């Protein structure tokens, strides 16, 4: 997707971690300008000078839709439907409006695909509405697996299968844009900047035109699970996250962690035998697991343990804001010297040493620090499934291109900055037994 090294001077190694910001005002302004230029690359000429909101609309969304990354990332948390997200309001400039999303995650086994469109009125209740086409009066939608055009909840026409094929063959990183032309009452769908499908809703002289303020809609249906709302803020957040992992991996020499064939030391005073499950530390003052350690560190938000990560990671002050996140204090250590503890469902504490190198999790006893396997679901965990990287700034969980994925608080991740109380799963959540689930306990919380 938007992963990789920043362009035009915003090198990955120079961007701060997502939890810290050391840039000067001039640096921030320069990088913002670069992101602005970068996110507009590949836009169709008609949209080159048009602007749209930086975040999805929080006030109305599908029942299974969750917003994260300060509102710039929309994710359908389960099933194939109820994944509607709104963008707006969109103000028509010169009679035109535009917005664009980028595919963040796919579910290849699903056969259906997304739809995109607009609402001429402010979005209302979406409960019980599985698809955007079901929203009724004032909505105009193009798409789905058997591509059709819908207006006010009614089917109007079919879309050429050939024209819609690129939207049935989407992959992570593809961009889908929608151009709105008020004069002709036309919606035009673009894929990676190229026009693929369109439809005009004008029927004659008496047709009522769209108002000057409308709302964009994207229905993450079927195989499309998650999408970024393209824009400078989203680009900046992605660059920051990727640079954190790249810089941390380089500092820990992640490219050659297995040259000796031996696992990293599990804890300063712990005897760790390859092929055995890690034990608790054998310090002179053995540590007892405290349930409070796994509670979220933000005590100001009620019932955070029950909330998805997308809501728990963003304070009300920063939700939808362009301001950088507040500085986070440097990671301290547990009394045993570990940077993080992983708590099993039984309450057993597994120690991850501080800056001792990458800490691998998987079912291969020869290369992993923590061996995880279940007789109930054999091979759910890959040989080398995930890795924990720790530094003074952050503790990061990164998926090692596992087959069944790594999930943090129910959301599939590639790499994620861990917070106190996070629960992560190795493998498919609906099939994973408790022994493949771990809770994060950070020090000083």
Coordinates of C-alpha atoms in Angstrom, one line a residue:
X1 CA 0.0 0.0 0.0
X2 CA 1.6 3.3 1.0
X3 CA 4.4 1.3 2.7
X4 CA 8.0 1.8 2.0
X5 CA 10.5 4.7 2.0
X6 CA 9.2 8.2 1.8
X7 CA 9.7 10.1 -1.4
X8 CA 11.0 13.6 -2.2
X9 CA 13.2 14.0 0.8
X10 CA 11.2 12.4 3.6
X11 CA 13.4 9.4 4.1
X12 CA 12.2 6.6 6.2
X13 CA 15.1 6.8 8.6
X14 CA 14.4 10.4 9.4
X15 CA 10.7 10.2 10.4
X16 CA 10.0 9.8 14.1
X17 CA 8.1 6.9 15.6
X18 CA 4.3 7.1 15.7
X19 CA 4.4 7.7 19.5
X20 CA 6.9 10.5 19.4
X21 CA 7.5 13.7 17.5
X22 CA 10.9 15.5 17.6
X23 CA 10.6 17.5 14.3
X24 CA 10.8 21.2 14.3
X25 CA 7.9 23.2 12.9
X26 CA 9.9 23.8 9.6
X27 CA 10.6 20.0 9.3
X28 CA 7.0 19.2 9.9
X29 CA 5.8 21.7 7.3
X30 CA 8.3 20.4 4.8
X31 CA 7.3 16.8 5.2
X32 CA 3.6 17.7 5.1
X33 CA 4.2 19.5 1.8
X34 CA 6.0 16.4 0.5
X35 CA 3.1 14.1 1.5
X36 CA 0.7 16.5 -0.1
X37 CA 2.6 16.3 -3.4
X38 CA 3.1 12.5 -3.1
X39 CA -0.6 11.7 -2.3
X40 CA -1.7 13.6 -5.4
X41 CA 0.6 11.6 -7.7
X42 CA -1.5 9.6 -10.2
X43 CA -4.7 11.6 -9.7
X44 CA -6.8 12.1 -12.9
X45 CA -6.4 15.6 -14.3
X46 CA -10.0 16.5 -13.4
X47 CA -9.2 16.0 -9.7
X48 CA -5.8 17.5 -9.6
X49 CA -6.9 20.7 -7.8
X50 CA -9.8 19.2 -5.8
X51 CA -9.7 18.6 -2.0
X52 CA -11.5 16.2 0.3
X53 CA -11.6 15.5 4.0
X54 CA -8.7 13.8 5.7
X55 CA -10.8 11.4 7.7
X56 CA -13.8 9.2 7.3
X57 CA -17.1 10.5 8.9
X58 CA -17.3 9.1 12.4
X59 CA -21.0 10.0 12.9
X60 CA -22.4 7.4 10.6
X61 CA -20.9 4.1 9.4
X62 CA -21.8 0.5 8.9
X63 CA -22.5 -1.8 11.9
X64 CA -19.3 -3.7 11.3
X65 CA -17.2 -0.8 10.3
X66 CA -14.4 0.4 12.6
X67 CA -12.3 3.5 12.0
X68 CA -8.6 3.8 13.2
X69 CA -5.4 5.7 12.5
X70 CA -7.2 8.9 13.6
X71 CA -10.1 8.2 11.3
X72 CA -8.0 7.7 8.1
X73 CA -8.4 3.9 8.0
X74 CA -11.7 2.1 7.7
X75 CA -11.9 -1.7 8.4
X76 CA -14.8 -4.1 8.2
X77 CA -14.3 -6.3 11.3
X78 CA -16.3 -9.4 10.3
X79 CA -18.5 -10.9 7.6
X80 CA -18.9 -9.6 4.1
X81 CA -21.4 -6.7 4.6
X82 CA -22.3 -3.8 6.8
X83 CA -19.0 -2.1 5.9
X84 CA -20.2 1.3 4.7
X85 CA -18.0 4.4 5.4
X86 CA -18.7 8.0 4.5
X87 CA -16.5 10.8 3.4
X88 CA -17.6 14.4 3.8
X89 CA -19.0 16.7 3.4
X90 CA -17.6 17.1 -0.1
X91 CA -17.9 20.7 -1.4
X92 CA -18.3 20.9 -5.2
X93 CA -15.6 23.2 -6.6
X94 CA -16.5 24.4 -10.0
X95 CA -19.3 21.8 -10.0
X96 CA -16.9 18.9 -9.3
X97 CA -15.9 16.8 -6.2
X98 CA -13.5 13.9 -5.8
X99 CA -12.2 11.5 -3.1
X100 CA -10.0 8.5 -3.3
X101 CA -9.3 5.4 -1.1
X102 CA -6.4 3.0 -1.2
X103 CA -6.9 -0.7 -0.5
X104 CA -5.2 -1.7 2.8
X105 CA -6.3 -5.3 3.3
X106 CA -8.0 -8.0 1.1
X107 CA -9.8 -11.2 1.9
X108 CA -9.0 -13.2 -1.2
X109 CA -11.4 -16.1 -0.5
X110 CA -14.3 -13.7 -0.8
X111 CA -15.9 -13.5 -4.2
X112 CA -17.8 -10.2 -4.0
X113 CA -16.3 -6.7 -4.2
X114 CA -16.9 -3.1 -3.2
X115 CA -19.2 -0.3 -4.3
X116 CA -18.7 3.4 -4.3
X117 CA -21.0 6.4 -4.6
X118 CA -22.5 9.5 -3.0
X119 CA -25.3 10.6 -0.7
X120 CA -27.0 13.9 -1.5
X121 CA -28.1 14.3 2.1
X122 CA -26.2 14.0 5.4
X123 CA -25.8 10.3 6.3
X124 CA -28.3 9.0 8.9
X125 CA -28.9 5.7 10.6
X126 CA -27.3 2.7 8.9
X127 CA -28.5 0.0 11.3
X128 CA -29.8 -3.0 9.4
X129 CA -28.4 -1.7 6.1
X130 CA -26.1 -4.4 4.7
X131 CA -25.1 -2.5 1.6
X132 CA -24.9 1.1 0.5
X133 CA -27.5 0.4 -2.1
X134 CA -30.0 -0.3 0.7
X135 CA -29.7 3.3 2.2
X136 CA -32.5 4.5 -0.1
X137 CA -33.5 8.1 -0.9
X138 CA -30.7 10.4 -1.9
X139 CA -28.1 7.8 -2.6
X140 CA -26.3 7.0 -5.9
X141 CA -24.1 3.9 -6.0
X142 CA -22.0 2.0 -8.6
X143 CA -20.6 -1.5 -8.1
X144 CA -20.7 -4.9 -6.4
X145 CA -19.9 -8.3 -7.9
X146 CA -22.5 -8.2 -10.6
X147 CA -21.9 -4.5 -11.2
X148 CA -25.0 -2.3 -11.4
X149 CA -26.1 1.3 -10.9
X150 CA -28.4 2.2 -8.1
X151 CA -30.3 5.5 -7.4
X152 CA -32.5 6.1 -4.3
X153 CA -32.4 2.4 -3.5
X154 CA -33.5 1.3 -6.9
X155 CA -31.6 -0.6 -9.6
X156 CA -31.2 1.6 -12.8
X157 CA -28.8 -0.1 -15.1
X158 CA -26.0 -2.7 -15.4
X159 CA -22.3 -1.8 -15.7
X160 CA -20.2 -3.5 -18.4
X161 CA -18.5 -6.5 -16.8
X162 CA -15.3 -5.7 -18.8
X163 CA -15.3 -2.1 -17.5
X164 CA -15.8 -3.2 -13.9
X165 CA -13.2 -6.1 -14.1
X166 CA -10.4 -4.0 -12.6
X167 CA -12.5 -3.5 -9.5
X168 CA -13.1 -7.3 -9.2
X169 CA -9.4 -7.9 -9.4
X170 CA -8.2 -5.4 -6.8
X171 CA -5.1 -5.9 -4.7
X172 CA -3.5 -4.2 -1.8
X173 CA -2.2 -0.7 -2.8
X174 CA -4.7 -0.1 -5.6
X175 CA -6.5 3.3 -5.5
X176 CA -10.2 3.8 -6.2
X177 CA -11.4 7.3 -6.8
X178 CA -14.8 8.8 -7.5
X179 CA -15.3 12.0 -9.5
X180 CA -18.6 13.8 -9.1
X181 CA -19.8 16.1 -12.0
X182 CA -22.8 18.1 -11.0
X183 CA -23.5 19.6 -14.4
X184 CA -24.0 16.3 -16.1
X185 CA -25.1 14.4 -12.9
X186 CA -22.3 11.9 -13.6
X187 CA -20.3 9.6 -11.3
X188 CA -16.9 8.5 -12.7
X189 CA -14.9 5.6 -11.1
X190 CA -11.1 5.6 -11.4
X191 CA -8.7 2.8 -10.6
X192 CA -5.1 3.9 -10.1
X193 CA -5.9 7.2 -11.9
X194 CA -7.5 5.6 -14.9
X195 CA -11.2 5.9 -15.8
X196 CA -12.9 2.6 -15.7
X197 CA -16.7 3.1 -15.3
X198 CA -19.2 6.0 -15.3
X199 CA -22.9 6.7 -15.3
X200 CA -25.0 9.9 -15.7
X201 CA -28.1 10.2 -13.6
X202 CA -29.5 13.1 -15.6
X203 CA -32.9 12.2 -17.1
X204 CA -34.2 15.4 -18.5
X205 CA -35.0 19.1 -18.0
X206 CA -37.0 18.5 -14.8
X207 CA -34.3 16.5 -13.1
X208 CA -33.3 17.9 -9.7
X209 CA -29.5 18.5 -9.5
X210 CA -27.3 17.5 -6.6
X211 CA -26.7 20.1 -4.0
X212 CA -23.4 21.9 -3.6
X213 CA -22.5 19.8 -0.6
X214 CA -22.6 16.0 -0.8
X215 CA -21.2 13.0 1.0
X216 CA -19.0 10.3 -0.5
X217 CA -19.7 6.6 0.3
X218 CA -17.5 3.5 0.0
X219 CA -18.9 0.1 0.8
X220 CA -16.1 -2.3 1.8
X221 CA -18.0 -5.3 0.7
X222 CA -16.8 -8.9 0.0
X223 CA -13.1 -9.3 -0.6
X224 CA -12.2 -5.7 0.3
X225 CA -11.8 -5.5 4.1
X226 CA -9.9 -2.3 4.8
X227 CA -9.1 0.9 3.0
X228 CA -7.2 4.2 3.7
X229 CA -8.7 7.5 2.8
X230 CA -6.0 9.0 0.6
X231 CA -4.6 12.3 1.7
X232 CA -1.5 14.0 3.3
X233 CA -2.4 13.0 6.8
X234 CA -2.9 9.3 6.0
X235 CA 0.4 9.3 4.0
X236 CA 2.2 10.9 6.9
X237 CA 0.9 8.3 9.4
X238 CA 1.9 5.4 7.1
X239 CA 5.3 6.8 6.5
X240 CA 5.8 7.2 10.3
X241 CA 4.7 3.7 11.1
X242 CA 6.9 2.1 8.4
X243 CA 9.9 4.2 9.3
X244 CA 9.6 3.0 12.9
X245 CA 9.8 -0.6 11.9
X246 CA 12.6 0.0 9.3
X247 CA 14.7 2.0 11.7
X248 CA 14.2 -0.4 14.6
X249 CA 14.9 -3.5 12.4
X250 CA 18.1 -1.9 11.1
X251 CA 19.2 -1.0 14.6
X252 CA 18.6 -4.6 15.7
X253 CA 20.2 -6.1 12.6
X254 CA 16.9 -7.9 11.8
X255 CA 18.2 -9.0 8.5
X256 CA 20.5 -11.6 10.0
X257 CA 18.9 -12.8 13.3
X258 CA 19.3 -16.5 12.7
X259 CA 23.0 -16.7 11.7
X260 CA 23.8 -18.8 14.7
X261 CA 20.7 -20.9 14.6
X262 CA 20.1 -20.2 18.3
X263 CA 17.3 -18.3 19.9
X264 CA 17.8 -15.0 21.6
X265 CA 18.2 -15.0 25.4
X266 CA 14.8 -14.9 27.0
X267 CA 15.8 -13.1 30.2
X268 CA 18.9 -12.2 32.0
X269 CA 18.3 -14.7 34.9
X270 CA 16.3 -17.2 33.0
X271 CA 17.4 -20.6 31.7
X272 CA 15.8 -21.0 28.3
X273 CA 16.1 -24.4 26.5
X274 CA 15.4 -24.6 22.7
X275 CA 12.2 -26.5 22.0
X276 CA 10.7 -25.8 25.4
X277 CA 8.1 -23.3 26.2
X278 CA 9.6 -20.2 27.9
X279 CA 9.3 -20.2 31.7
X280 CA 9.0 -17.4 34.1
X281 CA 12.1 -15.7 35.4
X282 CA 14.1 -17.3 38.2
X283 CA 15.0 -14.1 39.9
X284 CA 15.7 -14.1 43.6
X285 CA 12.4 -12.2 44.0
X286 CA 10.1 -14.1 41.6
X287 CA 7.5 -12.0 40.0
X288 CA 3.8 -12.7 40.4
X289 CA 1.4 -11.9 37.6
X290 CA -0.7 -8.9 38.4
X291 CA -3.9 -8.6 36.4
X292 CA -3.7 -4.8 36.7
X293 CA -0.6 -4.9 34.4
X294 CA -2.7 -5.9 31.5
X295 CA -5.2 -3.1 31.9
X296 CA -5.0 -0.3 29.4
X297 CA -2.7 2.5 30.5
X298 CA -5.3 5.2 29.5
X299 CA -7.4 5.3 32.7
X300 CA -9.5 8.2 31.5
X301 CA -11.6 6.2 29.0
X302 CA -14.2 3.9 30.6
X303 CA -14.4 0.3 29.6
X304 CA -11.5 0.5 27.2
X305 CA -10.8 -3.2 27.6
X306 CA -14.0 -3.9 25.7
X307 CA -13.4 -1.4 23.0
X308 CA -11.6 -2.3 19.7
X309 CA -8.1 -1.0 19.1
X310 CA -9.2 1.6 16.6
X311 CA -11.1 3.5 19.4
X312 CA -8.7 2.9 22.2
X313 CA -5.6 4.2 20.4
X314 CA -6.9 7.7 19.7
X315 CA -7.8 10.2 22.3
X316 CA -10.7 12.5 21.8
X317 CA -8.4 15.4 21.5
X318 CA -6.6 13.9 18.5
X319 CA -9.5 12.2 16.8
X320 CA -9.7 13.7 13.3
X321 CA -7.0 16.2 14.2
X322 CA -4.0 17.0 12.1
X323 CA -1.9 17.6 15.2
X324 CA 0.9 15.1 15.9
X325 CA 0.3 12.7 18.8
X326 CA 1.6 13.6 22.2
X327 CA 5.0 12.5 23.1
X328 CA 5.2 9.2 24.9
X329 CA 7.7 8.7 27.7
X330 CA 10.6 6.4 27.0
X331 CA 9.9 2.7 27.5
X332 CA 11.2 1.6 31.0
X333 CA 11.9 -1.9 32.2
X334 CA 10.2 -4.3 34.4
X335 CA 12.1 -5.1 37.7
X336 CA 13.5 -8.2 35.9
X337 CA 15.0 -6.0 33.2
X338 CA 12.5 -7.0 30.5
X339 CA 11.0 -4.5 28.1
X340 CA 7.6 -6.4 27.8
X341 CA 5.9 -9.3 29.4
X342 CA 3.5 -11.6 27.4
X343 CA 0.8 -13.1 29.6
X344 CA -0.8 -16.4 28.6
X345 CA -4.4 -17.3 29.2
X346 CA -3.2 -19.4 32.3
X347 CA -1.6 -16.3 33.8
X348 CA 1.9 -17.5 33.1
X349 CA 4.3 -14.6 32.3
X350 CA 6.7 -14.9 29.4
X351 CA 9.6 -12.4 29.5
X352 CA 10.9 -10.5 26.5
X353 CA 14.3 -9.1 27.2
X354 CA 15.1 -5.4 26.7
X355 CA 17.0 -4.7 23.4
X356 CA 18.5 -8.2 23.2
X357 CA 17.5 -8.5 19.6
X358 CA 14.4 -9.7 17.8
X359 CA 12.2 -12.0 19.8
X360 CA 10.6 -14.5 17.4
X361 CA 7.3 -16.4 18.0
X362 CA 6.4 -19.5 16.0
X363 CA 6.3 -23.3 16.0
X364 CA 9.9 -23.9 14.9
X365 CA 11.8 -24.7 18.1
X366 CA 15.2 -24.1 16.3
X367 CA 14.7 -20.5 15.4
X368 CA 12.0 -19.1 17.7
X369 CA 12.4 -17.7 21.2
X370 CA 8.8 -18.7 22.1
X371 CA 7.4 -21.9 20.6
X372 CA 3.6 -21.8 20.1
X373 CA 1.6 -24.8 18.7
X374 CA -1.8 -26.3 19.4
X375 CA -3.0 -29.9 18.9
X376 CA -6.5 -28.6 18.3
X377 CA -5.4 -26.6 15.2
X378 CA -2.1 -28.0 13.9
X379 CA 0.0 -25.7 11.8
X380 CA -2.2 -22.7 12.6
X381 CA 1.0 -21.0 13.6
X382 CA 3.7 -20.6 11.0
X383 CA 7.3 -21.8 11.6
X384 CA 8.4 -18.3 12.1
X385 CA 5.1 -16.4 12.6
X386 CA 5.8 -13.0 14.2
X387 CA 8.6 -11.0 15.9
X388 CA 8.7 -8.5 18.7
X389 CA 11.2 -5.6 18.4
X390 CA 11.9 -3.4 21.3
X391 CA 13.8 -0.1 21.7
X392 CA 13.8 2.9 24.0
X393 CA 10.9 4.4 22.0
X394 CA 8.5 1.6 21.3
X395 CA 7.7 -2.1 21.4
X396 CA 6.6 -3.4 18.0
X397 CA 4.9 -6.6 16.9
X398 CA 5.6 -7.5 13.2
X399 CA 4.0 -10.3 11.2
X400 CA 6.6 -12.5 9.4
X401 CA 4.4 -13.1 6.3
X402 CA 2.6 -15.8 8.1
X403 CA -0.1 -17.8 6.3
X404 CA -2.9 -17.2 8.9
X405 CA -1.9 -13.7 10.0
X406 CA -1.3 -11.9 13.3
X407 CA -4.2 -10.0 14.9
X408 CA -4.0 -7.3 17.5
X409 CA -7.3 -6.6 19.3
X410 CA -9.2 -8.4 16.5
X411 CA -7.5 -6.4 13.6
X412 CA -5.0 -8.1 11.3
X413 CA -1.7 -6.3 11.3
X414 CA 1.6 -6.2 9.4
X415 CA 3.3 -4.3 12.1
X416 CA 1.9 -2.6 15.1
X417 CA 3.2 -0.5 18.0
X418 CA 2.1 -2.4 21.1
X419 CA 0.3 -0.7 24.0
X420 CA -0.4 -2.0 27.5
X421 CA -3.3 -4.3 27.6
X422 CA -3.2 -5.2 23.9
X423 CA -4.3 -8.8 23.1
X424 CA -2.8 -10.4 20.1
X425 CA -3.5 -13.7 18.4
X426 CA -1.3 -15.9 16.1
X427 CA -3.6 -17.3 13.5
X428 CA -7.3 -16.9 12.5
X429 CA -9.2 -15.5 15.5
X430 CA -12.3 -17.5 14.9
X431 CA -10.3 -20.8 15.1
X432 CA -7.6 -20.0 17.5
X433 CA -7.6 -21.7 21.0
X434 CA -6.6 -19.8 24.1
X435 CA -3.0 -21.0 24.1
X436 CA -2.4 -19.0 20.9
X437 CA -3.6 -15.8 22.5
X438 CA -1.3 -13.4 24.5
X439 CA -1.8 -10.2 26.5
X440 CA 0.8 -7.4 26.5
X441 CA 2.0 -6.1 29.8
X442 CA 4.3 -3.1 29.5
X443 CA 6.3 -1.7 32.5
X444 CA 5.4 1.5 34.3
X445 CA 1.7 1.2 33.6

